[in-house]
PDB file of N, CA and C in Angstrom:
ATOM      1  N   MET A   8     -16.500 -14.407  13.378  1.00  0.00           N
ATOM      2  CA  MET A   8     -14.944 -14.377  13.080  1.00  0.00           C
ATOM      3  C   MET A   8     -14.881 -12.782  13.440  1.00  0.00           C
ATOM      4  N   SER A   9     -13.665 -12.733  14.004  1.00  0.00           N
ATOM      5  CA  SER A   9     -13.221 -11.669  14.247  1.00  0.00           C
ATOM      6  C   SER A   9     -12.024 -11.432  13.793  1.00  0.00           C
ATOM      7  N   PHE A  10     -11.729  -9.828  13.647  1.00  0.00           N
ATOM      8  CA  PHE A  10     -10.592  -9.399  13.163  1.00  0.00           C
ATOM      9  C   PHE A  10      -9.331  -8.592  13.899  1.00  0.00           C
ATOM     10  N   PRO A  11      -8.252  -9.021  13.292  1.00  0.00           N
ATOM     11  CA  PRO A  11      -7.282  -8.520  14.376  1.00  0.00           C
ATOM     12  C   PRO A  11      -7.521  -6.645  14.674  1.00  0.00           C
ATOM     13  N   SER A  12      -7.050  -6.455  15.526  1.00  0.00           N
ATOM     14  CA  SER A  12      -6.808  -4.849  15.688  1.00  0.00           C
ATOM     15  C   SER A  12      -5.211  -4.099  15.267  1.00  0.00           C
ATOM     16  N   PHE A  13      -5.448  -3.250  14.115  1.00  0.00           N
ATOM     17  CA  PHE A  13      -4.573  -2.731  13.764  1.00  0.00           C
ATOM     18  C   PHE A  13      -3.848  -1.611  14.507  1.00  0.00           C
ATOM     19  N   GLY A  14      -4.425  -1.370  15.475  1.00  0.00           N
ATOM     20  CA  GLY A  14      -4.194  -0.170  16.345  1.00  0.00           C
ATOM     21  C   GLY A  14      -2.814  -0.190  17.150  1.00  0.00           C
ATOM     22  N   SER A  15      -2.305  -1.100  17.155  1.00  0.00           N
ATOM     23  CA  SER A  15      -1.101  -1.772  17.899  1.00  0.00           C
ATOM     24  C   SER A  15       0.280  -1.194  17.154  1.00  0.00           C
ATOM     25  N   PHE A  16       0.063  -1.012  15.688  1.00  0.00           N
ATOM     26  CA  PHE A  16       1.294  -1.160  14.657  1.00  0.00           C
ATOM     27  C   PHE A  16       1.703   0.334  14.998  1.00  0.00           C
ATOM     28  N   PRO A  17       2.839   0.737  14.734  1.00  0.00           N
ATOM     29  CA  PRO A  17       3.633   2.234  14.681  1.00  0.00           C
ATOM     30  C   PRO A  17       3.428   2.653  13.887  1.00  0.00           C
ATOM     31  N   SER A  18       3.485   4.257  14.062  1.00  0.00           N
ATOM     32  CA  SER A  18       3.093   4.639  13.245  1.00  0.00           C
ATOM     33  C   SER A  18       3.912   5.209  12.306  1.00  0.00           C
ATOM     34  N   SER A  19       5.071   4.555  12.325  1.00  0.00           N
ATOM     35  CA  SER A  19       6.345   4.493  11.514  1.00  0.00           C
ATOM     36  C   SER A  19       5.497   3.671   9.832  1.00  0.00           C
ATOM     37  N   LEU A  20       4.697   2.605  10.440  1.00  0.00           N
ATOM     38  CA  LEU A  20       4.416   1.639   9.222  1.00  0.00           C
ATOM     39  C   LEU A  20       2.952   2.237   8.790  1.00  0.00           C
ATOM     40  N   SER A  21       2.846   3.511   9.217  1.00  0.00           N
ATOM     41  CA  SER A  21       1.253   3.957   8.380  1.00  0.00           C
ATOM     42  C   SER A  21       1.518   4.566   7.178  1.00  0.00           C
ATOM     43  N   SER A  22       0.244   4.444   6.485  1.00  0.00           N
ATOM     44  CA  SER A  22       0.477   4.835   5.140  1.00  0.00           C
ATOM     45  C   SER A  22       0.000   6.176   4.711  1.00  0.00           C
ATOM     46  N   SER A  23      -0.252   6.607   6.042  1.00  0.00           N
ATOM     47  CA  SER A  23      -0.691   8.477   5.808  1.00  0.00           C
ATOM     48  C   SER A  23       0.127   9.032   5.400  1.00  0.00           C
ATOM     49  N   ALA A  24      -0.441  10.091   4.469  1.00  0.00           N
ATOM     50  CA  ALA A  24       0.151  11.297   3.561  1.00  0.00           C
ATOM     51  C   ALA A  24       0.405  12.160   4.819  1.00  0.00           C
ATOM     52  N   ASN A  25       1.471  13.301   4.652  1.00  0.00           N
ATOM     53  CA  ASN A  25       2.022  14.092   5.296  1.00  0.00           C
ATOM     54  C   ASN A  25       0.939  15.431   4.896  1.00  0.00           C
ATOM     55  N   SER A  26       0.507  15.329   3.807  1.00  0.00           N
ATOM     56  CA  SER A  26      -0.727  16.293   3.459  1.00  0.00           C
ATOM     57  C   SER A  26      -1.916  15.914   3.021  1.00  0.00           C
ATOM     58  N   ASP A  27      -3.043  16.897   2.833  1.00  0.00           N
ATOM     59  CA  ASP A  27      -4.228  16.335   2.181  1.00  0.00           C
ATOM     60  C   ASP A  27      -4.426  16.448   0.771  1.00  0.00           C
ATOM     61  N   THR A  28      -3.504  16.929   0.025  1.00  0.00           N
ATOM     62  CA  THR A  28      -3.484  16.748  -1.330  1.00  0.00           C
ATOM     63  C   THR A  28      -2.826  15.603  -2.124  1.00  0.00           C
ATOM     64  N   VAL A  29      -3.574  15.270  -3.358  1.00  0.00           N
ATOM     65  CA  VAL A  29      -3.397  13.971  -3.812  1.00  0.00           C
ATOM     66  C   VAL A  29      -1.852  14.744  -4.874  1.00  0.00           C
ATOM     67  N   PRO A  30      -1.055  13.733  -5.075  1.00  0.00           N
ATOM     68  CA  PRO A  30      -0.002  14.400  -5.500  1.00  0.00           C
ATOM     69  C   PRO A  30      -0.319  14.256  -7.368  1.00  0.00           C
ATOM     70  N   GLU A  31       0.010  14.881  -8.574  1.00  0.00           N
ATOM     71  CA  GLU A  31      -0.244  14.785  -9.699  1.00  0.00           C
ATOM     72  C   GLU A  31       0.664  14.047 -10.374  1.00  0.00           C
ATOM     73  N   PHE A  32       0.407  12.981 -11.065  1.00  0.00           N
ATOM     74  CA  PHE A  32       1.527  12.110 -11.811  1.00  0.00           C
ATOM     75  C   PHE A  32       1.164  12.109 -13.316  1.00  0.00           C
ATOM     76  N   ARG A  33       2.150  12.142 -14.230  1.00  0.00           N
ATOM     77  CA  ARG A  33       1.724  11.751 -15.588  1.00  0.00           C
ATOM     78  C   ARG A  33       0.968  10.225 -15.741  1.00  0.00           C
ATOM     79  N   ALA A  34       0.276  10.431 -16.477  1.00  0.00           N
ATOM     80  CA  ALA A  34      -0.104   8.546 -17.291  1.00  0.00           C
ATOM     81  C   ALA A  34       1.137   7.860 -17.430  1.00  0.00           C
ATOM     82  N   ALA A  35       0.969   6.544 -16.760  1.00  0.00           N
ATOM     83  CA  ALA A  35       1.843   5.849 -16.646  1.00  0.00           C
ATOM     84  C   ALA A  35       2.187   5.121 -18.759  1.00  0.00           C
ATOM     85  N   SER A  36       3.554   5.251 -19.227  1.00  0.00           N
ATOM     86  CA  SER A  36       3.524   5.092 -20.284  1.00  0.00           C
ATOM     87  C   SER A  36       4.796   4.137 -19.944  1.00  0.00           C
ATOM     88  N   GLY A  37       4.210   2.388 -20.775  1.00  0.00           N
ATOM     89  CA  GLY A  37       5.322   1.494 -21.069  1.00  0.00           C
ATOM     90  C   GLY A  37       5.424   0.645 -21.844  1.00  0.00           C
ATOM     91  N   LEU A  38       6.207  -0.543 -21.649  1.00  0.00           N
ATOM     92  CA  LEU A  38       6.272  -1.573 -22.875  1.00  0.00           C
ATOM     93  C   LEU A  38       4.940  -1.784 -23.401  1.00  0.00           C
ATOM     94  N   LEU A  39       4.004  -2.118 -22.722  1.00  0.00           N
ATOM     95  CA  LEU A  39       2.846  -2.332 -23.066  1.00  0.00           C
ATOM     96  C   LEU A  39       1.740  -1.255 -23.433  1.00  0.00           C
ATOM     97  N   SER A  40       1.872  -0.345 -23.245  1.00  0.00           N
ATOM     98  CA  SER A  40       0.836   1.158 -23.048  1.00  0.00           C
ATOM     99  C   SER A  40       0.649   0.846 -24.821  1.00  0.00           C
ATOM    100  N   PRO A  41      -0.414   1.430 -24.995  1.00  0.00           N
ATOM    101  CA  PRO A  41      -1.300   1.476 -26.179  1.00  0.00           C
ATOM    102  C   PRO A  41      -0.254   2.337 -27.291  1.00  0.00           C
ATOM    103  N   GLU A  42      -0.065   3.682 -26.526  1.00  0.00           N
ATOM    104  CA  GLU A  42       1.138   4.080 -27.191  1.00  0.00           C
ATOM    105  C   GLU A  42       2.076   3.737 -27.956  1.00  0.00           C
ATOM    106  N   THR A  43       2.728   2.631 -27.124  1.00  0.00           N
ATOM    107  CA  THR A  43       4.105   1.858 -27.402  1.00  0.00           C
ATOM    108  C   THR A  43       3.622   0.982 -28.483  1.00  0.00           C
ATOM    109  N   VAL A  44       2.849   0.789 -28.375  1.00  0.00           N
ATOM    110  CA  VAL A  44       2.368  -0.488 -29.195  1.00  0.00           C
ATOM    111  C   VAL A  44       1.903   0.270 -30.887  1.00  0.00           C
ATOM    112  N   GLU A  45       1.670   1.381 -30.778  1.00  0.00           N
ATOM    113  CA  GLU A  45       0.990   1.814 -31.665  1.00  0.00           C
ATOM    114  C   GLU A  45       1.943   2.373 -32.688  1.00  0.00           C
ATOM    115  N   ARG A  46       3.044   3.155 -31.928  1.00  0.00           N
ATOM    116  CA  ARG A  46       4.628   3.386 -32.416  1.00  0.00           C
ATOM    117  C   ARG A  46       5.024   2.211 -32.824  1.00  0.00           C
ATOM    118  N   LEU A  47       5.030   1.191 -32.183  1.00  0.00           N
ATOM    119  CA  LEU A  47       5.532  -0.206 -33.063  1.00  0.00           C
ATOM    120  C   LEU A  47       4.978  -0.586 -34.224  1.00  0.00           C
ATOM    121  N   ASN A  48       3.676  -0.822 -34.144  1.00  0.00           N
ATOM    122  CA  ASN A  48       2.821  -0.848 -35.128  1.00  0.00           C
ATOM    123  C   ASN A  48       3.439   0.165 -36.527  1.00  0.00           C
ATOM    124  N   ASN A  49       3.709   1.501 -35.956  1.00  0.00           N
ATOM    125  CA  ASN A  49       3.813   2.514 -37.329  1.00  0.00           C
ATOM    126  C   ASN A  49       5.329   2.103 -37.791  1.00  0.00           C
ATOM    127  N   ILE A  50       6.255   1.863 -37.198  1.00  0.00           N
ATOM    128  CA  ILE A  50       7.645   1.455 -37.291  1.00  0.00           C
ATOM    129  C   ILE A  50       8.061   0.298 -37.886  1.00  0.00           C
ATOM    130  N   SER A  51       7.373  -0.964 -37.815  1.00  0.00           N
ATOM    131  CA  SER A  51       7.221  -2.288 -38.436  1.00  0.00           C
ATOM    132  C   SER A  51       7.031  -1.867 -39.702  1.00  0.00           C
ATOM    133  N   ASP A  52       7.610  -2.920 -40.755  1.00  0.00           N
ATOM    134  CA  ASP A  52       7.070  -2.821 -42.148  1.00  0.00           C
ATOM    135  C   ASP A  52       6.517  -4.042 -42.432  1.00  0.00           C
ATOM    136  N   GLY A  53       6.159  -4.974 -41.127  1.00  0.00           N
ATOM    137  CA  GLY A  53       5.363  -5.781 -41.500  1.00  0.00           C
ATOM    138  C   GLY A  53       6.304  -7.322 -42.045  1.00  0.00           C
ATOM    139  N   SER A  54       7.621  -7.138 -41.946  1.00  0.00           N
ATOM    140  CA  SER A  54       8.466  -8.512 -42.967  1.00  0.00           C
ATOM    141  C   SER A  54       9.051  -9.440 -41.734  1.00  0.00           C
ATOM    142  N   CYS A  55       8.821  -8.676 -40.481  1.00  0.00           N
ATOM    143  CA  CYS A  55       9.065  -9.971 -39.203  1.00  0.00           C
ATOM    144  C   CYS A  55       7.903 -10.901 -38.696  1.00  0.00           C
ATOM    145  N   SER A  56       7.782 -11.862 -38.763  1.00  0.00           N
ATOM    146  CA  SER A  56       6.499 -12.655 -38.486  1.00  0.00           C
ATOM    147  C   SER A  56       6.114 -12.322 -36.879  1.00  0.00           C
ATOM    148  N   ALA A  57       7.468 -12.362 -35.822  1.00  0.00           N
ATOM    149  CA  ALA A  57       7.524 -12.073 -34.159  1.00  0.00           C
ATOM    150  C   ALA A  57       7.075 -11.160 -34.106  1.00  0.00           C
ATOM    151  N   LEU A  58       7.074  -9.956 -34.630  1.00  0.00           N
ATOM    152  CA  LEU A  58       6.683  -8.664 -34.288  1.00  0.00           C
ATOM    153  C   LEU A  58       5.423  -8.448 -34.761  1.00  0.00           C
ATOM    154  N   GLN A  59       4.774  -9.268 -35.873  1.00  0.00           N
ATOM    155  CA  GLN A  59       3.337  -9.269 -36.485  1.00  0.00           C
ATOM    156  C   GLN A  59       2.554  -9.942 -35.565  1.00  0.00           C
ATOM    157  N   PHE A  60       3.230 -11.357 -34.991  1.00  0.00           N
ATOM    158  CA  PHE A  60       2.590 -12.129 -34.424  1.00  0.00           C
ATOM    159  C   PHE A  60       2.052 -11.495 -32.916  1.00  0.00           C
ATOM    160  N   PHE A  61       3.408 -10.545 -32.039  1.00  0.00           N
ATOM    161  CA  PHE A  61       2.982  -9.690 -31.495  1.00  0.00           C
ATOM    162  C   PHE A  61       1.897  -8.826 -31.403  1.00  0.00           C
ATOM    163  N   LEU A  62       1.689  -7.899 -32.455  1.00  0.00           N
ATOM    164  CA  LEU A  62       0.726  -7.090 -32.491  1.00  0.00           C
ATOM    165  C   LEU A  62      -0.549  -7.562 -32.700  1.00  0.00           C
ATOM    166  N   ASP A  63      -0.467  -8.732 -33.718  1.00  0.00           N
ATOM    167  CA  ASP A  63      -1.890  -9.222 -33.569  1.00  0.00           C
ATOM    168  C   ASP A  63      -2.726  -9.969 -32.465  1.00  0.00           C
ATOM    169  N   THR A  64      -1.155 -10.439 -31.716  1.00  0.00           N
ATOM    170  CA  THR A  64      -2.131 -10.985 -29.751  1.00  0.00           C
ATOM    171  C   THR A  64      -2.744  -9.679 -29.368  1.00  0.00           C
ATOM    172  N   TYR A  65      -1.591  -8.539 -29.464  1.00  0.00           N
ATOM    173  CA  TYR A  65      -1.832  -7.264 -28.486  1.00  0.00           C
ATOM    174  C   TYR A  65      -3.454  -7.111 -28.745  1.00  0.00           C
ATOM    175  N   ARG A  66      -3.826  -7.078 -30.220  1.00  0.00           N
ATOM    176  CA  ARG A  66      -4.934  -6.286 -30.750  1.00  0.00           C
ATOM    177  C   ARG A  66      -6.446  -7.191 -30.492  1.00  0.00           C
ATOM    178  N   GLU A  67      -5.986  -8.677 -30.416  1.00  0.00           N
ATOM    179  CA  GLU A  67      -7.057  -9.616 -30.177  1.00  0.00           C
ATOM    180  C   GLU A  67      -7.152 -10.019 -29.070  1.00  0.00           C
ATOM    181  N   ASN A  68      -6.129 -10.144 -27.991  1.00  0.00           N
ATOM    182  CA  ASN A  68      -6.404 -10.552 -26.733  1.00  0.00           C
ATOM    183  C   ASN A  68      -5.863  -9.823 -25.517  1.00  0.00           C
ATOM    184  N   GLY A  69      -5.359  -8.485 -25.773  1.00  0.00           N
ATOM    185  CA  GLY A  69      -4.989  -7.100 -25.066  1.00  0.00           C
ATOM    186  C   GLY A  69      -3.436  -7.260 -24.478  1.00  0.00           C
ATOM    187  N   PRO A  70      -2.794  -6.548 -23.821  1.00  0.00           N
ATOM    188  CA  PRO A  70      -1.426  -6.579 -23.241  1.00  0.00           C
ATOM    189  C   PRO A  70      -1.372  -7.557 -22.603  1.00  0.00           C
ATOM    190  N   MET A  71      -1.707  -8.154 -21.581  1.00  0.00           N
ATOM    191  CA  MET A  71      -1.538  -9.480 -20.702  1.00  0.00           C
ATOM    192  C   MET A  71      -1.525 -10.604 -21.183  1.00  0.00           C
ATOM    193  N   ALA A  72      -1.621 -10.621 -22.777  1.00  0.00           N
ATOM    194  CA  ALA A  72      -1.641 -11.582 -23.319  1.00  0.00           C
ATOM    195  C   ALA A  72       0.076 -11.865 -24.094  1.00  0.00           C
ATOM    196  N   CYS A  73       0.222 -10.379 -24.051  1.00  0.00           N
ATOM    197  CA  CYS A  73       2.066 -10.284 -24.827  1.00  0.00           C
ATOM    198  C   CYS A  73       2.890 -10.419 -23.938  1.00  0.00           C
ATOM    199  N   LEU A  74       2.344 -10.574 -22.472  1.00  0.00           N
ATOM    200  CA  LEU A  74       3.728 -10.765 -21.419  1.00  0.00           C
ATOM    201  C   LEU A  74       5.079 -11.927 -21.838  1.00  0.00           C
ATOM    202  N   PRO A  75       4.346 -12.968 -21.985  1.00  0.00           N
ATOM    203  CA  PRO A  75       5.441 -14.305 -22.575  1.00  0.00           C
ATOM    204  C   PRO A  75       6.336 -13.912 -23.925  1.00  0.00           C
ATOM    205  N   LEU A  76       5.900 -12.848 -24.433  1.00  0.00           N
ATOM    206  CA  LEU A  76       6.357 -12.403 -25.786  1.00  0.00           C
ATOM    207  C   LEU A  76       7.549 -11.520 -25.750  1.00  0.00           C
ATOM    208  N   LEU A  77       7.513 -10.995 -24.354  1.00  0.00           N
ATOM    209  CA  LEU A  77       8.500  -9.786 -23.960  1.00  0.00           C
ATOM    210  C   LEU A  77       9.772 -10.611 -24.021  1.00  0.00           C
ATOM    211  N   SER A  78       9.820 -11.984 -23.922  1.00  0.00           N
ATOM    212  CA  SER A  78      11.533 -12.718 -23.960  1.00  0.00           C
ATOM    213  C   SER A  78      11.976 -12.843 -25.536  1.00  0.00           C
ATOM    214  N   ASP A  79      11.345 -12.317 -26.345  1.00  0.00           N
ATOM    215  CA  ASP A  79      11.697 -13.056 -27.637  1.00  0.00           C
ATOM    216  C   ASP A  79      12.650 -12.061 -27.876  1.00  0.00           C
ATOM    217  N   PRO A  80      13.849 -12.397 -28.885  1.00  0.00           N
ATOM    218  CA  PRO A  80      14.943 -11.186 -28.683  1.00  0.00           C
ATOM    219  C   PRO A  80      14.674 -10.842 -29.851  1.00  0.00           C
ATOM    220  N   THR A  81      13.613 -10.334 -30.694  1.00  0.00           N
ATOM    221  CA  THR A  81      13.194 -10.074 -31.952  1.00  0.00           C
ATOM    222  C   THR A  81      12.396  -8.825 -31.139  1.00  0.00           C
ATOM    223  N   VAL A  82      11.321  -8.887 -30.331  1.00  0.00           N
ATOM    224  CA  VAL A  82      10.124  -8.255 -29.881  1.00  0.00           C
ATOM    225  C   VAL A  82      10.804  -7.169 -28.781  1.00  0.00           C
ATOM    226  N   LEU A  83      11.563  -7.786 -27.811  1.00  0.00           N
ATOM    227  CA  LEU A  83      11.949  -6.514 -26.881  1.00  0.00           C
ATOM    228  C   LEU A  83      12.833  -5.501 -27.407  1.00  0.00           C
ATOM    229  N   PRO A  84      13.615  -6.109 -28.076  1.00  0.00           N
ATOM    230  CA  PRO A  84      14.486  -4.707 -28.841  1.00  0.00           C
ATOM    231  C   PRO A  84      13.835  -3.496 -29.839  1.00  0.00           C
ATOM    232  N   GLN A  85      12.699  -4.100 -30.235  1.00  0.00           N
ATOM    233  CA  GLN A  85      11.729  -3.447 -31.049  1.00  0.00           C
ATOM    234  C   GLN A  85      10.819  -2.439 -30.469  1.00  0.00           C
ATOM    235  N   LEU A  86      10.264  -3.325 -29.299  1.00  0.00           N
ATOM    236  CA  LEU A  86       9.642  -2.638 -28.474  1.00  0.00           C
ATOM    237  C   LEU A  86       9.964  -1.525 -27.618  1.00  0.00           C
ATOM    238  N   THR A  87      11.421  -1.882 -27.039  1.00  0.00           N
ATOM    239  CA  THR A  87      12.072  -0.782 -26.385  1.00  0.00           C
ATOM    240  C   THR A  87      12.436   0.507 -27.418  1.00  0.00           C
ATOM    241  N   LYS A  88      12.624   0.446 -28.474  1.00  0.00           N
ATOM    242  CA  LYS A  88      12.719   1.290 -29.275  1.00  0.00           C
ATOM    243  C   LYS A  88      11.990   2.140 -29.572  1.00  0.00           C
ATOM    244  N   ALA A  89      10.374   1.342 -29.745  1.00  0.00           N
ATOM    245  CA  ALA A  89       9.259   2.374 -30.085  1.00  0.00           C
ATOM    246  C   ALA A  89       8.899   2.933 -28.680  1.00  0.00           C
ATOM    247  N   LEU A  90       9.144   2.583 -27.560  1.00  0.00           N
ATOM    248  CA  LEU A  90       9.184   2.859 -26.163  1.00  0.00           C
ATOM    249  C   LEU A  90       9.744   4.430 -25.895  1.00  0.00           C
ATOM    250  N   LYS A  91      11.235   3.969 -26.452  1.00  0.00           N
ATOM    251  CA  LYS A  91      11.622   5.550 -26.338  1.00  0.00           C
ATOM    252  C   LYS A  91      11.544   6.468 -27.028  1.00  0.00           C
ATOM    253  N   ALA A  92      11.189   6.374 -28.510  1.00  0.00           N
ATOM    254  CA  ALA A  92      10.254   6.819 -29.119  1.00  0.00           C
ATOM    255  C   ALA A  92       9.422   7.649 -28.845  1.00  0.00           C
ATOM    256  N   THR A  93       8.109   7.066 -28.042  1.00  0.00           N
ATOM    257  CA  THR A  93       7.211   7.843 -27.541  1.00  0.00           C
ATOM    258  C   THR A  93       7.618   8.896 -26.045  1.00  0.00           C
ATOM    259  N   MET A  94       8.729   8.755 -25.691  1.00  0.00           N
ATOM    260  CA  MET A  94       8.921   9.422 -24.527  1.00  0.00           C
ATOM    261  C   MET A  94       9.893  10.401 -24.815  1.00  0.00           C
ATOM    262  N   ALA A  95      10.369  10.423 -26.438  1.00  0.00           N
ATOM    263  CA  ALA A  95      11.377  11.618 -26.995  1.00  0.00           C
ATOM    264  C   ALA A  95      10.495  13.048 -26.809  1.00  0.00           C
TER     265      ALA A  95
END
């Protein structure tokens, strides 16, 4: 099997950096980060079944299992509130 040659691509499409140093980035913080979900757990009083289901799903199955739950009109605003609190 023969692979195509990539030498014919213009340099403008190159992914090379202009320097030899790797930039520093803060750790990602997002809706499904452990910090955000922990904050949601702390501010939740346990009375909302949708939030409790989200938290249980996160603990038992991980963040990717919670993706469909982000469309819940109860979960998303509370999760956004928790995210803002972690960034303050």
